[in-house]
Amino acid sequence: MTADAKHRFNQPLGGNEMPRFGGLATMMRLPMQDTAAGLDACFVGVPMDIGTSNRAGTRHGPRQIRAESCMLRPYGMGNGVAPFENLQVADIGDFAINTFNISATCDIITEGINGILEHGCVPLVLGGDHTLTYPVLRAVARKFGPVALVHVDAHADTSDVMFGEKIAHGTPFRRAVEENLIIPDRTVQIGLRGTGYSPSDYDWGRNLGFEVVQAEECWHRSLAPLMERVRQRFGGDVPVYVSFDIDSLDPAFAPGTGTVEVGGLTTIQALEIVRGCSGLNLVGGDLVEVSPPYDPSGNTALIGANLLFEMLCALPGANG
Ligand SMILES: [Mn+2]
């Protein structure tokens, strides 16, 4: 780090300035500010779980991810990226969602993301349940038009309704297609698995052009070649959004989530996926479904914090 870069951009608070377990828990111990003004990228929390269908608790996700991010240092030793030498980043806190009204909550999220994008800032969202990706994409598509999508998850999240409701954590990508927020033949879903209702559960997306990579296709292998293929197919121009559901990981690594499926991705494969997004025109991302009540060790939130750091490192310009 040059003294110059340190002077220009926000830096995470170092471990010798304040003990890592001390101080206020912002994401990566970055400065906090009220808006995205002047930022290249921001971390923002959406403390919601009113869209969940099984175990709840993701309303506590943003705080726990911030708490577990306290070990993150500014330089990525593995990916070789020093994002804080090249980007101005801060934590802009949480959106004040309406925990009694999911439709109103979605509007609050869309408005909040609109505000971030108006500043030319890339939002990296700390969830929160997966419902939030739908209102985030409404804002993203308003600015960029329909975007390509890298969706990492145990589930397709393309149900039409849940208990008759159109907005829930199992429906965001159905709504996104219906409202022309994503490009179906520039959409890849990675890690899908578990039990379903019929053999055709994943075909709704496939029939539209989604590439669906089931977990079994990922077992025992590196996902770097898959991401190489994704980069070739998407190219470096089309705006891309990355939505990472922590339940894509095997519960051995990430038990702290609401809808657990066995036989999932490893943390190493998760790193390969997010690092493999470098070179894409990433315009936003989220890390969703961390549920601290089911995460007694804190490791699920810790993995989530690390994947958000990796997303930051994958953004255009993060590597100078
Ligand atoms: Mn999901």
Short mmCIF file of N, CA, C and O and ligand atoms in Angstrom, two decimals, residues 129-131 151-157 169-170 172-173 243-247 259 288-289, ligand 1:
data_model
loop_
_atom_site.label_atom_id
_atom_site.label_comp_id
_atom_site.label_asym_id
_atom_site.label_seq_id
_atom_site.Cartn_x
_atom_site.Cartn_y
_atom_site.Cartn_z
N ASP A 129 -33.09 -12.40 3.76
CA ASP A 129 -33.50 -13.57 3.00
C ASP A 129 -33.51 -13.24 1.50
O ASP A 129 -33.42 -12.09 1.10
N HIS A 130 -33.65 -14.30 0.69
CA HIS A 130 -33.42 -14.14 -0.74
C HIS A 130 -34.50 -13.34 -1.46
O HIS A 130 -34.30 -12.93 -2.61
N THR A 131 -35.60 -13.08 -0.77
CA THR A 131 -36.61 -12.19 -1.35
C THR A 131 -35.98 -10.89 -1.84
O THR A 131 -36.38 -10.33 -2.87
N HIS A 151 -26.13 -16.86 -10.27
CA HIS A 151 -26.96 -17.18 -9.11
C HIS A 151 -26.46 -18.49 -8.50
O HIS A 151 -26.55 -19.54 -9.13
N VAL A 152 -25.95 -18.40 -7.28
CA VAL A 152 -25.39 -19.56 -6.60
C VAL A 152 -26.33 -19.91 -5.45
O VAL A 152 -26.61 -19.07 -4.59
N ASP A 153 -26.81 -21.16 -5.42
CA ASP A 153 -27.92 -21.47 -4.53
C ASP A 153 -28.13 -22.98 -4.50
O ASP A 153 -27.78 -23.69 -5.44
N ALA A 154 -28.74 -23.47 -3.41
CA ALA A 154 -29.22 -24.85 -3.39
C ALA A 154 -30.55 -24.99 -4.12
O ALA A 154 -30.95 -26.10 -4.47
N HIS A 155 -31.23 -23.86 -4.32
CA HIS A 155 -32.59 -23.88 -4.87
C HIS A 155 -32.68 -22.94 -6.08
O HIS A 155 -31.94 -21.96 -6.17
N ALA A 156 -33.64 -23.23 -6.96
CA ALA A 156 -33.78 -22.40 -8.16
C ALA A 156 -34.42 -21.05 -7.84
O ALA A 156 -34.19 -20.06 -8.54
N ASP A 157 -35.25 -21.00 -6.79
CA ASP A 157 -35.93 -19.76 -6.42
C ASP A 157 -36.73 -19.17 -7.58
O ASP A 157 -36.79 -17.95 -7.76
N HIS A 169 -39.08 -15.81 -0.56
CA HIS A 169 -37.67 -16.09 -0.89
C HIS A 169 -37.50 -17.23 -1.91
O HIS A 169 -36.37 -17.46 -2.36
N GLY A 170 -38.60 -17.87 -2.30
CA GLY A 170 -38.51 -18.89 -3.34
C GLY A 170 -38.98 -18.41 -4.70
O GLY A 170 -39.07 -19.22 -5.64
N PRO A 172 -37.91 -15.00 -6.27
CA PRO A 172 -37.34 -13.76 -6.83
C PRO A 172 -36.98 -13.84 -8.30
O PRO A 172 -37.13 -12.86 -9.05
N PHE A 173 -36.50 -15.01 -8.75
CA PHE A 173 -36.01 -15.07 -10.14
C PHE A 173 -37.15 -15.31 -11.13
O PHE A 173 -37.01 -14.99 -12.31
N SER A 243 -25.73 -13.11 -7.28
CA SER A 243 -26.56 -13.35 -6.10
C SER A 243 -26.13 -14.67 -5.47
O SER A 243 -26.28 -15.74 -6.06
N PHE A 244 -25.57 -14.57 -4.26
CA PHE A 244 -24.97 -15.74 -3.62
C PHE A 244 -25.77 -16.12 -2.38
O PHE A 244 -25.73 -15.40 -1.37
N ASP A 245 -26.49 -17.23 -2.47
CA ASP A 245 -27.23 -17.76 -1.32
C ASP A 245 -26.30 -18.70 -0.56
O ASP A 245 -25.77 -19.67 -1.13
N ILE A 246 -26.08 -18.41 0.73
CA ILE A 246 -25.11 -19.20 1.50
C ILE A 246 -25.53 -20.66 1.62
O ILE A 246 -24.70 -21.53 1.90
N ASP A 247 -26.83 -20.97 1.35
CA ASP A 247 -27.23 -22.38 1.41
C ASP A 247 -26.76 -23.18 0.21
O ASP A 247 -26.95 -24.40 0.15
N THR A 259 -32.90 -23.08 4.97
CA THR A 259 -33.40 -24.17 4.14
C THR A 259 -32.23 -24.99 3.65
O THR A 259 -31.73 -24.81 2.54
N VAL A 288 -26.86 -13.71 0.72
CA VAL A 288 -28.13 -13.82 1.44
C VAL A 288 -28.24 -15.11 2.24
O VAL A 288 -27.48 -16.05 2.03
N GLU A 289 -29.24 -15.11 3.13
CA GLU A 289 -29.71 -16.30 3.85
C GLU A 289 -28.82 -16.75 5.00
O GLU A 289 -28.94 -17.89 5.47
MN MN B 1 -32.10 -18.76 -2.48
#
